[in-house]
Short mmCIF file of C-alpha atoms and ligand atoms in Angstrom, two decimals:
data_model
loop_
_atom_site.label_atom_id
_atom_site.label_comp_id
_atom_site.label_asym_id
_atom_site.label_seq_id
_atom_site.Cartn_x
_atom_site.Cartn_y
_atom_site.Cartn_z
CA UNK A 480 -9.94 -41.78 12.68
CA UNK A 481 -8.60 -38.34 12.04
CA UNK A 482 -11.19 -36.03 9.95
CA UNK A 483 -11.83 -32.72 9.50
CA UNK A 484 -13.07 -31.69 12.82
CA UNK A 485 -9.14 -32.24 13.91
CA UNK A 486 -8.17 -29.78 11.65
CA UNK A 487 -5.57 -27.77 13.73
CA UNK A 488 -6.86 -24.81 16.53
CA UNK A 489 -6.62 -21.21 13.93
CA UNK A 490 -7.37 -23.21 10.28
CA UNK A 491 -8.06 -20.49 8.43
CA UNK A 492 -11.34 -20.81 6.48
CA UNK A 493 -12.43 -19.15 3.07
CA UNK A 494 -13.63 -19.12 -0.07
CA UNK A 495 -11.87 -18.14 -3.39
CA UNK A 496 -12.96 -16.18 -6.71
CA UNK A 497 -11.73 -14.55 -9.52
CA UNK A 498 -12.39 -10.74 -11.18
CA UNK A 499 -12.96 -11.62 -14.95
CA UNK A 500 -15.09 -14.94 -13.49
CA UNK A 501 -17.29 -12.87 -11.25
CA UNK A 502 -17.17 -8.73 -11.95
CA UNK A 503 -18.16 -7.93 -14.63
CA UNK A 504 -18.57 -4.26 -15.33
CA UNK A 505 -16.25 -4.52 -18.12
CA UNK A 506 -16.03 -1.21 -19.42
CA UNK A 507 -16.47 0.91 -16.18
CA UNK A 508 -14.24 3.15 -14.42
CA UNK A 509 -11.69 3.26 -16.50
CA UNK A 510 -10.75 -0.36 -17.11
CA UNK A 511 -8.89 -1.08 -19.98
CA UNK A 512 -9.12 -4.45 -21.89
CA UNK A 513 -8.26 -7.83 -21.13
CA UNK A 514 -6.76 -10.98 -23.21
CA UNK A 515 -9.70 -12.46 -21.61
CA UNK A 516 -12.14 -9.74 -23.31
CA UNK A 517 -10.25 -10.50 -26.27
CA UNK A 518 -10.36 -13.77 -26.34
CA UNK A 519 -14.74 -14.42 -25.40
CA UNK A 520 -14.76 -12.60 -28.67
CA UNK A 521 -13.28 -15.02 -30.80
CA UNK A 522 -15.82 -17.25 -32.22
CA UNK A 523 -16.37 -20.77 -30.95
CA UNK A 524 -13.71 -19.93 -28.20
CA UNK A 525 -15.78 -19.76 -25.51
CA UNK A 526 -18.86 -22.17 -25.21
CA UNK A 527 -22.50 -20.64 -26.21
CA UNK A 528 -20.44 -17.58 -26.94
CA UNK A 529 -20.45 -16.78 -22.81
CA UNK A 530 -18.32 -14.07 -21.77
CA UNK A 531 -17.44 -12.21 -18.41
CA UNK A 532 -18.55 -8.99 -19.32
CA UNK A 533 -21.50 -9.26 -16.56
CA UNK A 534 -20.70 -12.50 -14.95
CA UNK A 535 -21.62 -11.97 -12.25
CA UNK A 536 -22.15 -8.23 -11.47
CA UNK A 537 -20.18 -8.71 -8.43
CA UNK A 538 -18.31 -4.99 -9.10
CA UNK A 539 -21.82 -3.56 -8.21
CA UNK A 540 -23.13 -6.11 -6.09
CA UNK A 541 -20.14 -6.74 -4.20
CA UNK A 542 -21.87 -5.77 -0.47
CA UNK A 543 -24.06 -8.26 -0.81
CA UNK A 544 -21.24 -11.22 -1.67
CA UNK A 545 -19.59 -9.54 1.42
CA UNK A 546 -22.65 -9.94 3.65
CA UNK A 547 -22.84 -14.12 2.22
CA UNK A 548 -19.43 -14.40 3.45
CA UNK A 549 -20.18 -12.93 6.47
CA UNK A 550 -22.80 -15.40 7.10
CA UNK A 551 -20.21 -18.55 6.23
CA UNK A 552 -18.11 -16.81 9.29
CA UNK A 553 -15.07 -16.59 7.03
CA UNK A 554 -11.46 -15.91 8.50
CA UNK A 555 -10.04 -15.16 4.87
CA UNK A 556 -11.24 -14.27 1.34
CA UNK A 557 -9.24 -14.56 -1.64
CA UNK A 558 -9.81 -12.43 -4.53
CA UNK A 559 -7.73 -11.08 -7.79
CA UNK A 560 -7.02 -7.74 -8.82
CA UNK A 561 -7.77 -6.88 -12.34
CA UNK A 562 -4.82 -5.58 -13.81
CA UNK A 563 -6.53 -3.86 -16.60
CA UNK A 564 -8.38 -1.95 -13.65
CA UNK A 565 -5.44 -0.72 -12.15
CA UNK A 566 -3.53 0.02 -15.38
CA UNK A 567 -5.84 0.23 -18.05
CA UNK A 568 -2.99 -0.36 -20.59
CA UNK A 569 -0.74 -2.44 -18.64
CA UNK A 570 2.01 0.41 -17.77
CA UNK A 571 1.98 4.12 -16.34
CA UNK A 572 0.44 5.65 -13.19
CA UNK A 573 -2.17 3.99 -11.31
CA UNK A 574 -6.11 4.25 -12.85
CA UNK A 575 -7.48 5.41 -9.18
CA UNK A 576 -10.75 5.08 -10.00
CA UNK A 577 -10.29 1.08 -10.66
CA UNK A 578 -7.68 1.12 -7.33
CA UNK A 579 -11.02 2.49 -5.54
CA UNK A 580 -13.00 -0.72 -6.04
CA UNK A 581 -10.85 -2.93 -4.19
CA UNK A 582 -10.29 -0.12 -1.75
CA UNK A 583 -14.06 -0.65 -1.07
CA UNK A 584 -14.16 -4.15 -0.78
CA UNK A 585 -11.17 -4.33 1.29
CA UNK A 586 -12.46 -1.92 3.77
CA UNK A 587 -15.60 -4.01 3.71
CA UNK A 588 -14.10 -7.22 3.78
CA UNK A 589 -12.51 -5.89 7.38
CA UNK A 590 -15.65 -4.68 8.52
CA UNK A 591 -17.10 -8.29 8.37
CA UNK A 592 -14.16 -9.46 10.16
CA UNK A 593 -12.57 -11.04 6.78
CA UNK A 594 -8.83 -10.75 5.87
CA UNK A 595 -8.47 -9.91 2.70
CA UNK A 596 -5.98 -12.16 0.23
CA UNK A 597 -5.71 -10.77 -2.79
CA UNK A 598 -4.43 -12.34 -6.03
CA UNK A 599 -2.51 -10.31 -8.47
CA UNK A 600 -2.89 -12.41 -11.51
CA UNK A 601 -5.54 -14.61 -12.19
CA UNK A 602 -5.09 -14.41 -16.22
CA UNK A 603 -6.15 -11.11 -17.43
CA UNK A 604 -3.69 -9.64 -18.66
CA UNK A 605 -3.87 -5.96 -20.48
CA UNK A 606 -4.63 -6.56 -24.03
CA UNK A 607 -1.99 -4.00 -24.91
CA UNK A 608 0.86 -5.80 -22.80
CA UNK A 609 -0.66 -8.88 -24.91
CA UNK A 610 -0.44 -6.77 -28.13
CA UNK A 611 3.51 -6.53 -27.52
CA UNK A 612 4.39 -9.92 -26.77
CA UNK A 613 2.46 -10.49 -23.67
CA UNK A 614 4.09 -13.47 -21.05
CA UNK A 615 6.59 -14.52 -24.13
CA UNK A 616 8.49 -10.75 -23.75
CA UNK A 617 10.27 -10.37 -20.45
CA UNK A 618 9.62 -6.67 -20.34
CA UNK A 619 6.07 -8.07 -18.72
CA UNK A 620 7.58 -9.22 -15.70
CA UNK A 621 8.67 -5.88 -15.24
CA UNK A 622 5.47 -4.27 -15.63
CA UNK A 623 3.77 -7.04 -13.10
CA UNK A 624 6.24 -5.44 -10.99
CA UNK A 625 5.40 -2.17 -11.00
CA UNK A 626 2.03 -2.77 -10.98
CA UNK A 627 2.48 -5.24 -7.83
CA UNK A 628 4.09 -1.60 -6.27
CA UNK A 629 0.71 0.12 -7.16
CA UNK A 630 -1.76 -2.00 -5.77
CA UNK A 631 0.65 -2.92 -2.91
CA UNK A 632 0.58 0.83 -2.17
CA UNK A 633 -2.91 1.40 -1.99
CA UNK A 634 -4.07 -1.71 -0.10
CA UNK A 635 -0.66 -2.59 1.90
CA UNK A 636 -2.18 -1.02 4.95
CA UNK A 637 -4.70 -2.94 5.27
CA UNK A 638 -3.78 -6.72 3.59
CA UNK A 639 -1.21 -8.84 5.03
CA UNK A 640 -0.40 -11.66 2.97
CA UNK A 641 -0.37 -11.27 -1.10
CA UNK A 642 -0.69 -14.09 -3.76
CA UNK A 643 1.29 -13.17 -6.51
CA UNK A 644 0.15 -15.59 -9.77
CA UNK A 645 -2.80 -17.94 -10.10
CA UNK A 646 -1.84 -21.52 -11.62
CA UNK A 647 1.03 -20.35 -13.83
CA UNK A 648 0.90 -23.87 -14.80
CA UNK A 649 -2.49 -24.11 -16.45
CA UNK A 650 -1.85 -20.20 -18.19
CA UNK A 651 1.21 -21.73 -20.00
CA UNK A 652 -0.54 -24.46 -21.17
CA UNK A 653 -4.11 -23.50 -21.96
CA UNK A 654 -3.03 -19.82 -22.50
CA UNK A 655 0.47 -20.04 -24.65
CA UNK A 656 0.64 -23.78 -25.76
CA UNK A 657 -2.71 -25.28 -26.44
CA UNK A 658 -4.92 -21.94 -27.14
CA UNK A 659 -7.42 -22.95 -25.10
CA UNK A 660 -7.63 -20.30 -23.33
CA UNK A 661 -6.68 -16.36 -23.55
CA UNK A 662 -4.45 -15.33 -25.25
CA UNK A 663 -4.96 -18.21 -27.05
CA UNK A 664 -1.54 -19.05 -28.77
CA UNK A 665 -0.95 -22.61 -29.71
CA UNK A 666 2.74 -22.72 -29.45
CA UNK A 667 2.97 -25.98 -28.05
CA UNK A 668 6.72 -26.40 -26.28
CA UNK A 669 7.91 -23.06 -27.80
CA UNK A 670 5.42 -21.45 -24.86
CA UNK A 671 7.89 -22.28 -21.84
CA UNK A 672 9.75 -18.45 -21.96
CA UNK A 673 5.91 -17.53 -20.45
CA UNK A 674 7.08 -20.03 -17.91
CA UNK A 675 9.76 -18.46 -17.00
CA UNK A 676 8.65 -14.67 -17.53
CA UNK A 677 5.86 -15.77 -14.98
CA UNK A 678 8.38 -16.92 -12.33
CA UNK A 679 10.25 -13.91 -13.13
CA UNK A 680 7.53 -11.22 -12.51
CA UNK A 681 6.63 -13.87 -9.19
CA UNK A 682 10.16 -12.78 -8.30
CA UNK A 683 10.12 -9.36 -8.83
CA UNK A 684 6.35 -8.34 -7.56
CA UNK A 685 7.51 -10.34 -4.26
CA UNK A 686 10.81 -7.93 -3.83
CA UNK A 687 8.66 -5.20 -3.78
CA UNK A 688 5.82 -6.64 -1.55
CA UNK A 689 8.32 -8.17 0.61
CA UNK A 690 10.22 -4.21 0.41
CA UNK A 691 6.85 -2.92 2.00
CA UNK A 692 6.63 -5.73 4.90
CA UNK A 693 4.05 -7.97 3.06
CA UNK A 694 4.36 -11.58 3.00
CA UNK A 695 3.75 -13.36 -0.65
CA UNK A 696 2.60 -16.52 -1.60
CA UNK A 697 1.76 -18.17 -5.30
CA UNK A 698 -1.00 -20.54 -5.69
CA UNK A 699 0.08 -23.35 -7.78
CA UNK A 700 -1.99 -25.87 -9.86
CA UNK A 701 -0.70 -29.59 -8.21
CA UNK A 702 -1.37 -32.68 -9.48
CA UNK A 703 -0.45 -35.97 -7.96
CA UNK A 704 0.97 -37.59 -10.95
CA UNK A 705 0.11 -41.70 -10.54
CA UNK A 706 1.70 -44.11 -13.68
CA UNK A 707 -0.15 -45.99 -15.58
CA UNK A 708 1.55 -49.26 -14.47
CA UNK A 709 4.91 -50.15 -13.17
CA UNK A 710 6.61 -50.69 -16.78
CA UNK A 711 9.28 -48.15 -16.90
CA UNK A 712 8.38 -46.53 -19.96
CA UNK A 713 5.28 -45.28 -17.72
CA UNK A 714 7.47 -44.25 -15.09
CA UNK A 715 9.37 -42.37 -17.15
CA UNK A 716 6.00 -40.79 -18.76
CA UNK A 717 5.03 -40.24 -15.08
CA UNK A 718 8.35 -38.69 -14.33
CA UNK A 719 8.37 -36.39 -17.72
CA UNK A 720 4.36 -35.49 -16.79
CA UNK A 721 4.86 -34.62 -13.17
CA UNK A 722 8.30 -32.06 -14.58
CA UNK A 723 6.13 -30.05 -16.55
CA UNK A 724 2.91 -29.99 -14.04
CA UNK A 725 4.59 -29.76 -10.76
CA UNK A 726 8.41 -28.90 -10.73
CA UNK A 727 8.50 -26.70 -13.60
CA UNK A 728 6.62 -23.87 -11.09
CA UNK A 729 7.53 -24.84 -7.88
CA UNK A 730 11.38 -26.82 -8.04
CA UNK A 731 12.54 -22.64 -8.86
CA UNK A 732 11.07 -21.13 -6.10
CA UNK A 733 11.83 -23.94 -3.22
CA UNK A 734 15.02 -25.01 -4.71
CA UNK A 735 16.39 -22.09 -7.27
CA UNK A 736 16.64 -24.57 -10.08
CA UNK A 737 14.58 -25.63 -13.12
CA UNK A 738 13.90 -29.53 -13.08
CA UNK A 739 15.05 -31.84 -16.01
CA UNK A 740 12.90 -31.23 -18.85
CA UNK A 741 15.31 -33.36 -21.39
CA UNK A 742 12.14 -35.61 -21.90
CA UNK A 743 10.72 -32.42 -24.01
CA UNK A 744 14.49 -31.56 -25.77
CA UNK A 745 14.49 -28.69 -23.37
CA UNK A 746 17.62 -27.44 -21.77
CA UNK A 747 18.05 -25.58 -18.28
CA UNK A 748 17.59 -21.99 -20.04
CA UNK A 749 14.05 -22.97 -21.55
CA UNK A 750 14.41 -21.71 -25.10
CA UNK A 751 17.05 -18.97 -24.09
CA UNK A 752 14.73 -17.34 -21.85
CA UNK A 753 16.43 -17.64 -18.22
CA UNK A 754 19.53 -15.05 -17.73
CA UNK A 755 21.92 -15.13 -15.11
CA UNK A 756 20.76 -14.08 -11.46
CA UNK A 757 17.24 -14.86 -12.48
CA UNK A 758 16.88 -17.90 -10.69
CA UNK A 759 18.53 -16.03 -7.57
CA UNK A 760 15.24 -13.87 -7.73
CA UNK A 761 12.82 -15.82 -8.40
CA UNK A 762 13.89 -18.18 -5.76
CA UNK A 763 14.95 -16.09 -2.37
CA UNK A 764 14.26 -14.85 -0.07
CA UNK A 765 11.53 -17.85 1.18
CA UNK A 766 7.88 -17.55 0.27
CA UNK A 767 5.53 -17.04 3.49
CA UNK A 768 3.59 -19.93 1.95
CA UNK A 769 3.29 -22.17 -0.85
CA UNK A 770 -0.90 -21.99 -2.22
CA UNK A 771 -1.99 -24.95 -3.35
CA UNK A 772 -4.67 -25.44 -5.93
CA UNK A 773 -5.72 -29.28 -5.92
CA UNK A 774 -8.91 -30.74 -7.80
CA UNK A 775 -7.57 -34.23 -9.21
CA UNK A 776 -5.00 -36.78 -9.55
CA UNK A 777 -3.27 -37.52 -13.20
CA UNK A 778 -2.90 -40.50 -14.57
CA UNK A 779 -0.03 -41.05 -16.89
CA UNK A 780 1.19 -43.73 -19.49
CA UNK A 781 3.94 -43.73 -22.08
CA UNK A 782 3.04 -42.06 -25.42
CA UNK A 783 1.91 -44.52 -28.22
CA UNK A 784 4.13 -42.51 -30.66
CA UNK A 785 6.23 -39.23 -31.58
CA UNK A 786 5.42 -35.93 -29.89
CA UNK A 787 5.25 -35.29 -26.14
CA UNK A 788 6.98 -37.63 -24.09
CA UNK A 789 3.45 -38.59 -21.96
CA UNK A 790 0.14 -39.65 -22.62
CA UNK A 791 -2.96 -38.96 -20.09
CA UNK A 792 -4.73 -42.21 -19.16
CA UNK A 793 -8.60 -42.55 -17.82
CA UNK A 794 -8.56 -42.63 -14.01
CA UNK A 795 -11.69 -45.27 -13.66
CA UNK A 796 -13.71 -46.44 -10.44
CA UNK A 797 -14.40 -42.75 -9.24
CA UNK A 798 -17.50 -40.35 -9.17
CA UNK A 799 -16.83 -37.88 -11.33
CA UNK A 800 -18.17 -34.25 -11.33
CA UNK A 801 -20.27 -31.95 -13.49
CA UNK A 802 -16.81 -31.65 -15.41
CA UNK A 803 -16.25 -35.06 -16.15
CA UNK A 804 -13.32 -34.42 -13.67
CA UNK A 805 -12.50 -37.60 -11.23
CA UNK A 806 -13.62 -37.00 -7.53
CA UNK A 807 -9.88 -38.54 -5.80
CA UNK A 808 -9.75 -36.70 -1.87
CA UNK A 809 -6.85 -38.86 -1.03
CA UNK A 810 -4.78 -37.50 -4.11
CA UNK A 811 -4.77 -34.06 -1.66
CA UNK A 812 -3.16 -36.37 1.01
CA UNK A 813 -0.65 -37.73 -1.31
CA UNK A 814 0.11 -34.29 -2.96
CA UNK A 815 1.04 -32.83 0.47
CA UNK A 816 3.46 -35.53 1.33
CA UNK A 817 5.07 -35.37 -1.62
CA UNK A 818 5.92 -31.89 -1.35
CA UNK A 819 7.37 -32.42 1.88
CA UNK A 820 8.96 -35.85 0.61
CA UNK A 821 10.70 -33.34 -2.30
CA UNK A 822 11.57 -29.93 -0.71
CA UNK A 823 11.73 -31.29 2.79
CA UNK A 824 12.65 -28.09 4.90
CA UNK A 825 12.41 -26.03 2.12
CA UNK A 826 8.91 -26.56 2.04
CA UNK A 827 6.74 -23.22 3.70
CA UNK A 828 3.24 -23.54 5.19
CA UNK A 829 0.68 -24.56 2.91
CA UNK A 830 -2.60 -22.86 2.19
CA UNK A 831 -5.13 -24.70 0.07
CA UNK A 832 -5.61 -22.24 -1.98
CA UNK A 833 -8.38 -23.46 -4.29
CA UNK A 834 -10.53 -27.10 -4.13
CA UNK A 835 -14.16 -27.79 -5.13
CA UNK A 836 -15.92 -29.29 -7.49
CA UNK A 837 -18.99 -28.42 -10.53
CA UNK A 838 -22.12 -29.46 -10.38
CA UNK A 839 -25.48 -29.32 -12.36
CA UNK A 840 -28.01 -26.22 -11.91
CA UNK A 841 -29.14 -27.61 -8.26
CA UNK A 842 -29.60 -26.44 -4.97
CA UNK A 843 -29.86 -28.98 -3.58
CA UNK A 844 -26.03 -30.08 -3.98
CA UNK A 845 -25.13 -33.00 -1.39
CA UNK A 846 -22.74 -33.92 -4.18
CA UNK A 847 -20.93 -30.70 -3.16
CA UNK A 848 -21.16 -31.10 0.39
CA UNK A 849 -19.64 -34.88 -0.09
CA UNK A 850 -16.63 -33.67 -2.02
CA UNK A 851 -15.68 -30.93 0.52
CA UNK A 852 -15.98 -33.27 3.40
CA UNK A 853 -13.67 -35.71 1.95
CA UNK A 854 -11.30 -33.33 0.77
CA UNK A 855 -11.01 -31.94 3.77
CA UNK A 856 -10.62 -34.74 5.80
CA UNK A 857 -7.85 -36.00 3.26
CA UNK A 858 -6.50 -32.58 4.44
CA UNK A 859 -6.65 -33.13 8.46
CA UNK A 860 -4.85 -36.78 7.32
CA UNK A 861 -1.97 -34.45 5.84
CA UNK A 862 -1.87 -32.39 9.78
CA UNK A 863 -2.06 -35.16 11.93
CA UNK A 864 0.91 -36.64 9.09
CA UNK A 865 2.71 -33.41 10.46
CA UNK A 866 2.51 -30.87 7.57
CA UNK A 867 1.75 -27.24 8.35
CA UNK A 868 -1.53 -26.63 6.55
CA UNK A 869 -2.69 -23.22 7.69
CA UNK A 870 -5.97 -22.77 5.46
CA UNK A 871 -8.89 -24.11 2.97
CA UNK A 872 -10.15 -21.75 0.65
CA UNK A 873 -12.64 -23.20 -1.49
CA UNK A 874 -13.75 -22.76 -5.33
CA UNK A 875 -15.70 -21.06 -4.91
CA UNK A 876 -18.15 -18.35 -3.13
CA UNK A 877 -20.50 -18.09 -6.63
CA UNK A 878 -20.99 -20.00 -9.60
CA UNK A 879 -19.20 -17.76 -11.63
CA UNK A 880 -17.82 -17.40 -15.32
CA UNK A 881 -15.86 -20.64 -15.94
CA UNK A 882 -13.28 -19.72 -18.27
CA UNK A 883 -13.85 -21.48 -21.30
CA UNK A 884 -16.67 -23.61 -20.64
CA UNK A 885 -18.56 -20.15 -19.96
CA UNK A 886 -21.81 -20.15 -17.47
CA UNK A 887 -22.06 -24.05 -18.21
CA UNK A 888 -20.29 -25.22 -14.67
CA UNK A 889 -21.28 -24.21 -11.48
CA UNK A 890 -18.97 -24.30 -8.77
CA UNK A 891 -20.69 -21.99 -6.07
CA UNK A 892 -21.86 -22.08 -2.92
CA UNK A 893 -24.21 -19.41 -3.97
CA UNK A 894 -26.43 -20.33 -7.07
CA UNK A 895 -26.38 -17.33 -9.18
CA UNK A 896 -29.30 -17.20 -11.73
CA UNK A 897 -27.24 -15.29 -14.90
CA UNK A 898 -30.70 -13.43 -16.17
CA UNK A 899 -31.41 -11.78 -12.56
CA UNK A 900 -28.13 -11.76 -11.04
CA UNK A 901 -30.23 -13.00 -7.98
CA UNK A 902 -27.88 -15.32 -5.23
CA UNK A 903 -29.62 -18.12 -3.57
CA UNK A 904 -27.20 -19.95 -1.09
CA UNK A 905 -27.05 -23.89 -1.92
CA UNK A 906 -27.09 -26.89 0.70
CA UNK A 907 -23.30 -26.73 0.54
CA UNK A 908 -23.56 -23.17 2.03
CA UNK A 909 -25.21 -24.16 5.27
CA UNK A 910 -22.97 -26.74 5.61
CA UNK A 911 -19.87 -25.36 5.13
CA UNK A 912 -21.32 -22.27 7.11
CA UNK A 913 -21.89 -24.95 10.25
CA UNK A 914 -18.77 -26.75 10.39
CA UNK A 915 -16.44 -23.63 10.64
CA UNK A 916 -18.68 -22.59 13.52
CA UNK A 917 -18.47 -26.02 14.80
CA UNK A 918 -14.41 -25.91 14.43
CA UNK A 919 -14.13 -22.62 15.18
CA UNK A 920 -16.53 -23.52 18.59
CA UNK A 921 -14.34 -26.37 19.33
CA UNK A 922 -10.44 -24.86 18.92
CA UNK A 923 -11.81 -22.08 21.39
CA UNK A 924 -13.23 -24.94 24.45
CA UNK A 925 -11.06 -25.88 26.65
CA UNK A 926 -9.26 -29.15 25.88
CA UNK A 927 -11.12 -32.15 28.23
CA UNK A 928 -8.04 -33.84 30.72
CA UNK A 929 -5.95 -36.75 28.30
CA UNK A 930 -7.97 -35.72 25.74
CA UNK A 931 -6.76 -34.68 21.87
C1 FCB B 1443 -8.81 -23.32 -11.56
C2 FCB B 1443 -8.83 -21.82 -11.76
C3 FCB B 1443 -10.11 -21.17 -11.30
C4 FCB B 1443 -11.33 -22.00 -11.64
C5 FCB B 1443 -11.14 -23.43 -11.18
C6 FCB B 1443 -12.33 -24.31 -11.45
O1 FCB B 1443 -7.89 -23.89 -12.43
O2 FCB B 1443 -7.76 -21.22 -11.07
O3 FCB B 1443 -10.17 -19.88 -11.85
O4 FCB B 1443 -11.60 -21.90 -12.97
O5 FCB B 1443 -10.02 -23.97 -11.80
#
């Protein structure tokens, strides 16, 4: 049986965070504000009225998070740059003193033997670029851009590999059509031009990383999209569900078209937004590697009446974590051949760029340790299946600020107690900490005669 110790020779192993869900710091150096500042402020937005401006102190305690992943024996770390830090107000020249951070933690990163991958967007945007239409105006994507060329200047040097947007996906919908998160806009299907404004920056951030010999990746939200039963009418739900979730950010870059969104009463140029060439961009030249953000499976039924063309149904007969959300490993198996199944040769390496689970205040969290195993030996499935899976990055290093549910779920390695800012590693820590030695141990013996 193939598991996770069969994970190729070279996996790359990591964990993954966030800047507005760990750094807090929110007024220093020169940062300017976020939609994500914004947004905590709003009441009853955010849960026990939590917000990021401390979280979890990581912009002073950052050496020590360094020396944790240090002790895991990490090959990679990914990160996000805070926009706001780098350009205050979204546009202009670069706020040095915010560049500086990450100029730190880079150069500490390598000192620990850690390659830094940074993320350029993880949903804080400058309130001011928000104040003038944020991801709805197409003038952003030009301002990603040449912000990209800032922070690409600075760090190129010294970081290889570049992820350009986190889960463009789940910023459309929570941001721009539900309001469930920051900006908060409930626009419902007249969000999809910050669809395509996100692809667009995506395509023009990568020009100029790509223009200064970096290699770019985007870390998409997947979902293996399951119907509810055979019935075509849940097919078609399925079909119309898995548009939105998964083609609608990834059919552009791997194939240089929009999918079929006729389900919604969309057409090809989503609302007017797409121009000619765009697609061109967005789409070539090929992406190093495609990230891949994977926590659950959908499960999708036709709609009992008018609106969208899809309703979600319960996925039953599953542990489910701290969340409520269902614990499915094998959906990461199926999600991986289905990407190759649709894009085929088109399809680049894949990192996993996020996976993990929430779970209550304990350190003692074998329910952790249990997802992680199984995910990752639905992963090794996926290699020994034949597709190139370079890397498992997991959510994530510290419990950390979770977006809208605030401090209430933990998804860390580390516990971090909120009042002292004091890190206490969890079971899951030694564990994960022993099985990359143990891999890492094992891709460097020599191969026994006949053997694997
Ligand atoms: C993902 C986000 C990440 C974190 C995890 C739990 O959708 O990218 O910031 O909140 O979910």
């Amino acid at each position: 049986m193939t598991d996770r110790h069969d994970l190729p020779a070279g996996f790359r192993w990591g964990v993954s965070t966030a800047a507005y869900q760990i750094e807090g710091a929110a007024d220093e150096d020169g940062r300017g504000r976020s939609v994500w500042d914004a947004f905590c402020e709003r009441p009853g937005a955010v849960k026990n009225g939590d917000s990021g401006r401390t979280a979890c102190d990581h912009y002073h305690r950052w050496r020590e998070d360094v020396e944790l992943m240090r002790e895991l024996g990490l090959d990679g770390y990914r990160f996000s740059i805070a926009w706001p830090r780098v350009q205050p107000t979204g546009r202009g020249p670069a706020n040095t003193a915010g560049l500086d951070f990450y100029d730190r933690l880079v150069d500490g990163l390598l000192a620990a033997g850690i390659t830094p991958l940074p993320t350029l967007f993880h949903w804080d945007l400058p309130q001011a670029l928000e104040d003038t239409g944020g991801w709805l105006r197409r003038d952003t994507a030009h301002r990603f851009a040449e912000y990209a060329a800032l922070a690409a200047d600075r760090l190129g040097d010294r970081v290889p590999a570049w992820i350009t947007l986190n889960e463009p996906f789940v910023h459309l919908v929570y941001g721009y059509a539900l309001g469930i998160h920051a900006p908060g806009r409930a626009l419902l299907l007249d969000a999809l031009p910050a669809a395509h404004h996100q692809l667009l920056a995506h395509g023009l951030a990568a020009a100029e990383l790509r223009a200064r010999g970096l290699d770019v990746l985007i870390a998409n939200n997947l979902t293996p999209v399951r119907p509810a039963s055979d019935a075509p009418a849940d097919r078609a739900a399925a079909a119309a569900y898995d548009a939105l979730h998964n083609r609608l950010f990834t059919d552009p870059l791997l194939l240089g078209r929009y999918p079929d969104l006729s389900a919604y009463g969309v057409g090809p140029d989503l609302h007017g937004a797409v121009r000619d060439g765009d697609l061109a961009l967005i789409s070539a030249p090929a992406l190093a590697g495609l990230g891949v953000n994977y926590y659950n499976p959908t499960r999708i039924a036709a709609p009992a009446g008018p609106g969208l063309p899809f309703a979600e149904a319960p996925i039953d007969g599953v542990p489910r974590t701290h969340f409520d959300w269902p614990v499915v490993p094998e959906g990461l198996h199926e999600l991986l051949l289905t990407l190759r199944e649709r894009y085929g040769a088109a399809l680049p390496p894949v990192t996993v760029t996020e996976n993990g689970c929430s779970t209550d205040d304990t350190l003692d969290d074998t329910f952790r340790t249990d997802y992680l195993a199984a995910h990752l030996d639905a992963l090794a499935r996926a290699t020994a299946d034949g597709i190139d899976v370079r890397g498992y990055y997991t959510w994530s290093l510290l419990d950390n600020f979770e977006w809208a549910e605030g401090y209430s779920q933990r998804f860390g390695l580390v516990h971090v107690d909120f009042a002292t800012q004091r890190r206490t590693p969890k079971a899951s820590f030694a564990w994960y900490r022993d099985l990359i030695a143990a891999h890492r141990a094992a891709s460097a013996a020599p191969r026994p005669a006949g053997g694997r």
